[in-house]
């Protein structure tokens, strides 16, 4: 069974999910007791509100009861999650799995399906947040660049032996008791659900799989296959490889690729989408005018008396010199000074030398136009204007400083917005401007430190945490900056799900 490819643009976060799965019965088995589920075909508005939920379940129990158990598990979790009254993803997901446990447990009381049970592993992607919940030994992995990390801890007898140092990973994989799970859906009226949260980045991939895969295929092999293929191909290859290795158990792999949304060409890149009709109109008008103008000598040669010789001021094509990319990132309303012409930033044909160029803003005007965005903290705009000044006057030391500061400030802002990848880029730009820039170096280090997985509470040495009491008007990112950490790190340390903080609130500041 192979599920289709699903693409869901999430405009606010500019992420696209591409998910595909493959599931095959074990070689000597009549039925596949694994099930997977994706939210494919669901209402897009519901998905935007509740996120995308993916599931893998591995059923157990004789006489096809295992197959029923895993089917019941995935259908109940899906239904219960999307129908849950709570919009809190962690709560809704945990309770949905508990409901699935109750459903399987009820079914397991019937004599013909007695003893049925199922594992379940769930990946919920909401914005950039990934929630992983599980019961049993089906796993979730996060594949990021050259690394693979098992997010879930198996609820199995062998995993406990490994944890206690009594078995190695490899021994566990071959152990005759490897299929014994210590926690499953259906074995009791209540079940404890493990839940964790990760922050996704474009380029990540998440794998959900049953033990039929992980008993046969090692983590590094999994990483290579997932990293080197699109989700569908990766899922197929993983399942095939497990079957080639013996594959007596059912095998399921569901791969979710996290991609940055491809930006629709120049208009969006310039952040002009709202102005698209205007920009489009201006572009067409400009092209027509330019074409007409260029054609004038030819028309004139046909009708020498009819058209007067064009004067240089006859064509009002507004054109700025080809702007550097970051300049074009400014919005079209970037000119507070009324005397400054509005740059159209429109993709236009290269103006012919005879086309009249309206004056580009003077350095003085550009300086003036800096105040407002600087005060407002509109760093993208500041960077655009400063770069314009520097193209005219490259040795302006004050502007070099400003460019550096703007990149650093913009980087901090992006960190606070939970966009670390883009923040990194800004700090990199800052260091290009000023390679010894202390703040950019520190910010970069803080970002890299926040990327390393936070060790579990048990293994953390008891460092004295700093407690910060929030003052009136304080922003989370500003607090993070003061302590040389990130808003994300503070959120994680305090279990916050949003950046909203209130005066008097005590925040635990993670010690770096
Ligand atoms: Ca299995």
mmCIF file of C-alpha atoms in Angstrom, residues 195-352:
data_model
loop_
_atom_site.group_PDB
_atom_site.id
_atom_site.type_symbol
_atom_site.label_atom_id
_atom_site.label_comp_id
_atom_site.label_asym_id
_atom_site.label_seq_id
_atom_site.Cartn_x
_atom_site.Cartn_y
_atom_site.Cartn_z
ATOM 1 C CA UNK A 195 4.917 13.256 23.958
ATOM 2 C CA UNK A 196 7.690 15.506 22.770
ATOM 3 C CA UNK A 197 7.956 18.633 20.671
ATOM 4 C CA UNK A 198 10.554 19.677 18.116
ATOM 5 C CA UNK A 199 11.026 22.770 16.026
ATOM 6 C CA UNK A 200 11.179 21.947 12.332
ATOM 7 C CA UNK A 201 13.447 23.496 9.755
ATOM 8 C CA UNK A 202 13.164 23.441 6.000
ATOM 9 C CA UNK A 203 15.111 20.424 4.730
ATOM 10 C CA UNK A 204 14.150 18.228 7.681
ATOM 11 C CA UNK A 205 12.498 14.888 7.202
ATOM 12 C CA UNK A 206 10.486 12.920 9.732
ATOM 13 C CA UNK A 207 10.181 9.155 9.520
ATOM 14 C CA UNK A 208 7.488 7.139 11.263
ATOM 15 C CA UNK A 209 8.006 3.399 11.103
ATOM 16 C CA UNK A 210 7.141 0.056 12.620
ATOM 17 C CA UNK A 211 9.702 -2.303 14.159
ATOM 18 C CA UNK A 212 9.584 -4.369 10.990
ATOM 19 C CA UNK A 213 11.837 -1.684 9.543
ATOM 20 C CA UNK A 214 14.109 -0.928 12.478
ATOM 21 C CA UNK A 215 14.793 -4.595 13.247
ATOM 22 C CA UNK A 216 16.297 -4.929 9.774
ATOM 23 C CA UNK A 217 17.668 -1.527 8.779
ATOM 24 C CA UNK A 218 20.139 0.533 10.805
ATOM 25 C CA UNK A 219 19.805 4.212 11.624
ATOM 26 C CA UNK A 220 22.593 5.357 9.296
ATOM 27 C CA UNK A 221 21.139 3.382 6.404
ATOM 28 C CA UNK A 222 17.781 4.963 7.124
ATOM 29 C CA UNK A 223 19.365 8.404 7.152
ATOM 30 C CA UNK A 224 21.067 7.885 3.809
ATOM 31 C CA UNK A 225 17.935 6.609 2.108
ATOM 32 C CA UNK A 226 15.713 9.375 3.488
ATOM 33 C CA UNK A 227 18.239 12.130 2.815
ATOM 34 C CA UNK A 228 18.969 10.937 -0.703
ATOM 35 C CA UNK A 229 15.460 10.459 -2.044
ATOM 36 C CA UNK A 230 12.091 12.103 -2.227
ATOM 37 C CA UNK A 231 9.647 10.809 0.415
ATOM 38 C CA UNK A 232 7.886 8.315 -1.833
ATOM 39 C CA UNK A 233 11.095 6.807 -3.154
ATOM 40 C CA UNK A 234 12.593 6.769 0.345
ATOM 41 C CA UNK A 235 9.579 4.973 1.842
ATOM 42 C CA UNK A 236 9.623 2.396 -0.962
ATOM 43 C CA UNK A 237 13.348 1.771 -0.649
ATOM 44 C CA UNK A 238 13.208 1.396 3.131
ATOM 45 C CA UNK A 239 10.433 -1.177 2.939
ATOM 46 C CA UNK A 240 12.141 -3.070 0.108
ATOM 47 C CA UNK A 241 15.433 -3.174 1.983
ATOM 48 C CA UNK A 242 13.774 -4.546 5.137
ATOM 49 C CA UNK A 243 12.094 -7.252 3.063
ATOM 50 C CA UNK A 244 15.354 -8.170 1.324
ATOM 51 C CA UNK A 245 16.963 -8.653 4.728
ATOM 52 C CA UNK A 246 14.481 -11.353 5.705
ATOM 53 C CA UNK A 247 11.445 -9.231 6.432
ATOM 54 C CA UNK A 248 9.420 -11.773 8.381
ATOM 55 C CA UNK A 249 7.557 -8.920 10.082
ATOM 56 C CA UNK A 250 5.276 -6.353 8.470
ATOM 57 C CA UNK A 251 7.163 -3.228 7.434
ATOM 58 C CA UNK A 252 5.861 0.328 7.348
ATOM 59 C CA UNK A 253 7.654 3.596 6.613
ATOM 60 C CA UNK A 254 6.031 7.001 6.372
ATOM 61 C CA UNK A 255 8.318 9.857 5.359
ATOM 62 C CA UNK A 256 7.367 13.514 5.790
ATOM 63 C CA UNK A 257 9.639 15.927 3.961
ATOM 64 C CA UNK A 258 9.680 19.508 5.210
ATOM 65 C CA UNK A 259 10.422 21.987 2.457
ATOM 66 C CA UNK A 260 10.537 25.708 2.256
ATOM 67 C CA UNK A 261 7.664 26.900 0.088
ATOM 68 C CA UNK A 262 8.915 27.834 -3.336
ATOM 69 C CA UNK A 263 8.303 31.532 -3.582
ATOM 70 C CA UNK A 264 6.287 32.459 -6.611
ATOM 71 C CA UNK A 265 8.896 34.383 -8.529
ATOM 72 C CA UNK A 266 9.921 37.973 -8.206
ATOM 73 C CA UNK A 267 6.693 39.514 -7.034
ATOM 74 C CA UNK A 268 6.644 37.542 -3.794
ATOM 75 C CA UNK A 269 10.371 37.879 -3.309
ATOM 76 C CA UNK A 270 9.942 41.609 -3.345
ATOM 77 C CA UNK A 271 7.126 41.187 -0.843
ATOM 78 C CA UNK A 272 4.938 43.017 -3.260
ATOM 79 C CA UNK A 273 2.192 40.456 -3.534
ATOM 80 C CA UNK A 274 -0.381 42.891 -2.188
ATOM 81 C CA UNK A 275 0.700 45.363 -4.822
ATOM 82 C CA UNK A 276 0.891 42.786 -7.569
ATOM 83 C CA UNK A 277 -1.921 44.258 -9.658
ATOM 84 C CA UNK A 278 -0.366 47.734 -9.465
ATOM 85 C CA UNK A 279 3.120 46.460 -10.150
ATOM 86 C CA UNK A 280 1.858 44.337 -13.018
ATOM 87 C CA UNK A 281 0.054 47.316 -14.489
ATOM 88 C CA UNK A 282 3.087 49.562 -14.163
ATOM 89 C CA UNK A 283 5.275 46.880 -15.747
ATOM 90 C CA UNK A 284 2.978 46.435 -18.728
ATOM 91 C CA UNK A 285 2.616 50.202 -19.185
ATOM 92 C CA UNK A 286 6.381 50.615 -18.976
ATOM 93 C CA UNK A 287 7.008 47.854 -21.496
ATOM 94 C CA UNK A 288 4.449 49.307 -23.922
ATOM 95 C CA UNK A 289 5.899 52.803 -23.537
ATOM 96 C CA UNK A 290 9.442 51.547 -24.004
ATOM 97 C CA UNK A 291 8.455 49.527 -27.060
ATOM 98 C CA UNK A 292 6.600 52.509 -28.515
ATOM 99 C CA UNK A 293 9.540 54.740 -27.865
ATOM 100 C CA UNK A 294 12.023 52.339 -29.428
ATOM 101 C CA UNK A 295 9.743 51.964 -32.424
ATOM 102 C CA UNK A 296 9.427 55.717 -32.888
ATOM 103 C CA UNK A 297 12.366 56.180 -35.318
ATOM 104 C CA UNK A 298 10.970 53.380 -37.454
ATOM 105 C CA UNK A 299 7.444 54.813 -37.435
ATOM 106 C CA UNK A 300 8.901 58.213 -38.094
ATOM 107 C CA UNK A 301 10.819 56.918 -41.119
ATOM 108 C CA UNK A 302 7.510 55.656 -42.523
ATOM 109 C CA UNK A 303 5.677 58.913 -41.836
ATOM 110 C CA UNK A 304 8.294 61.613 -41.735
ATOM 111 C CA UNK A 305 5.843 64.492 -41.460
ATOM 112 C CA UNK A 306 3.347 62.949 -39.104
ATOM 113 C CA UNK A 307 5.321 62.529 -35.906
ATOM 114 C CA UNK A 308 7.611 65.094 -34.410
ATOM 115 C CA UNK A 309 11.079 64.113 -33.419
ATOM 116 C CA UNK A 310 11.001 62.750 -29.872
ATOM 117 C CA UNK A 311 12.343 65.086 -27.289
ATOM 118 C CA UNK A 312 14.340 63.469 -24.482
ATOM 119 C CA UNK A 313 11.646 64.354 -21.943
ATOM 120 C CA UNK A 314 8.811 62.888 -23.964
ATOM 121 C CA UNK A 315 8.853 59.450 -22.349
ATOM 122 C CA UNK A 316 8.101 59.201 -18.693
ATOM 123 C CA UNK A 317 9.466 55.751 -18.091
ATOM 124 C CA UNK A 318 10.445 55.572 -14.482
ATOM 125 C CA UNK A 319 13.409 53.387 -13.960
ATOM 126 C CA UNK A 320 15.923 52.897 -11.238
ATOM 127 C CA UNK A 321 19.252 51.280 -12.014
ATOM 128 C CA UNK A 322 19.103 47.500 -11.538
ATOM 129 C CA UNK A 323 18.868 47.330 -7.769
ATOM 130 C CA UNK A 324 20.991 44.919 -5.758
ATOM 131 C CA UNK A 325 18.821 42.051 -4.440
ATOM 132 C CA UNK A 326 18.565 43.321 -0.887
ATOM 133 C CA UNK A 327 17.516 46.720 -2.098
ATOM 134 C CA UNK A 328 14.690 45.162 -4.004
ATOM 135 C CA UNK A 329 13.583 43.610 -0.742
ATOM 136 C CA UNK A 330 12.323 46.977 0.392
ATOM 137 C CA UNK A 331 8.660 47.627 -0.027
ATOM 138 C CA UNK A 332 7.492 49.948 -2.762
ATOM 139 C CA UNK A 333 6.415 52.520 -0.210
ATOM 140 C CA UNK A 334 9.985 52.829 1.010
ATOM 141 C CA UNK A 335 10.245 56.562 0.519
ATOM 142 C CA UNK A 336 8.958 58.771 3.288
ATOM 143 C CA UNK A 337 10.320 61.907 1.664
ATOM 144 C CA UNK A 338 7.684 63.149 -0.763
ATOM 145 C CA UNK A 339 10.298 64.606 -3.090
ATOM 146 C CA UNK A 340 11.819 61.172 -3.628
ATOM 147 C CA UNK A 341 10.443 59.237 -6.557
ATOM 148 C CA UNK A 342 8.924 55.870 -5.685
ATOM 149 C CA UNK A 343 11.165 53.091 -6.937
ATOM 150 C CA UNK A 344 8.987 50.702 -8.863
ATOM 151 C CA UNK A 345 11.261 47.692 -8.438
ATOM 152 C CA UNK A 346 9.462 46.214 -11.401
ATOM 153 C CA UNK A 347 11.066 43.625 -13.606
ATOM 154 C CA UNK A 348 11.615 45.714 -16.699
ATOM 155 C CA UNK A 349 13.682 45.359 -19.799
ATOM 156 C CA UNK A 350 17.053 47.041 -19.545
ATOM 157 C CA UNK A 351 16.354 50.675 -20.410
ATOM 158 C CA UNK A 352 17.927 51.784 -23.632
#
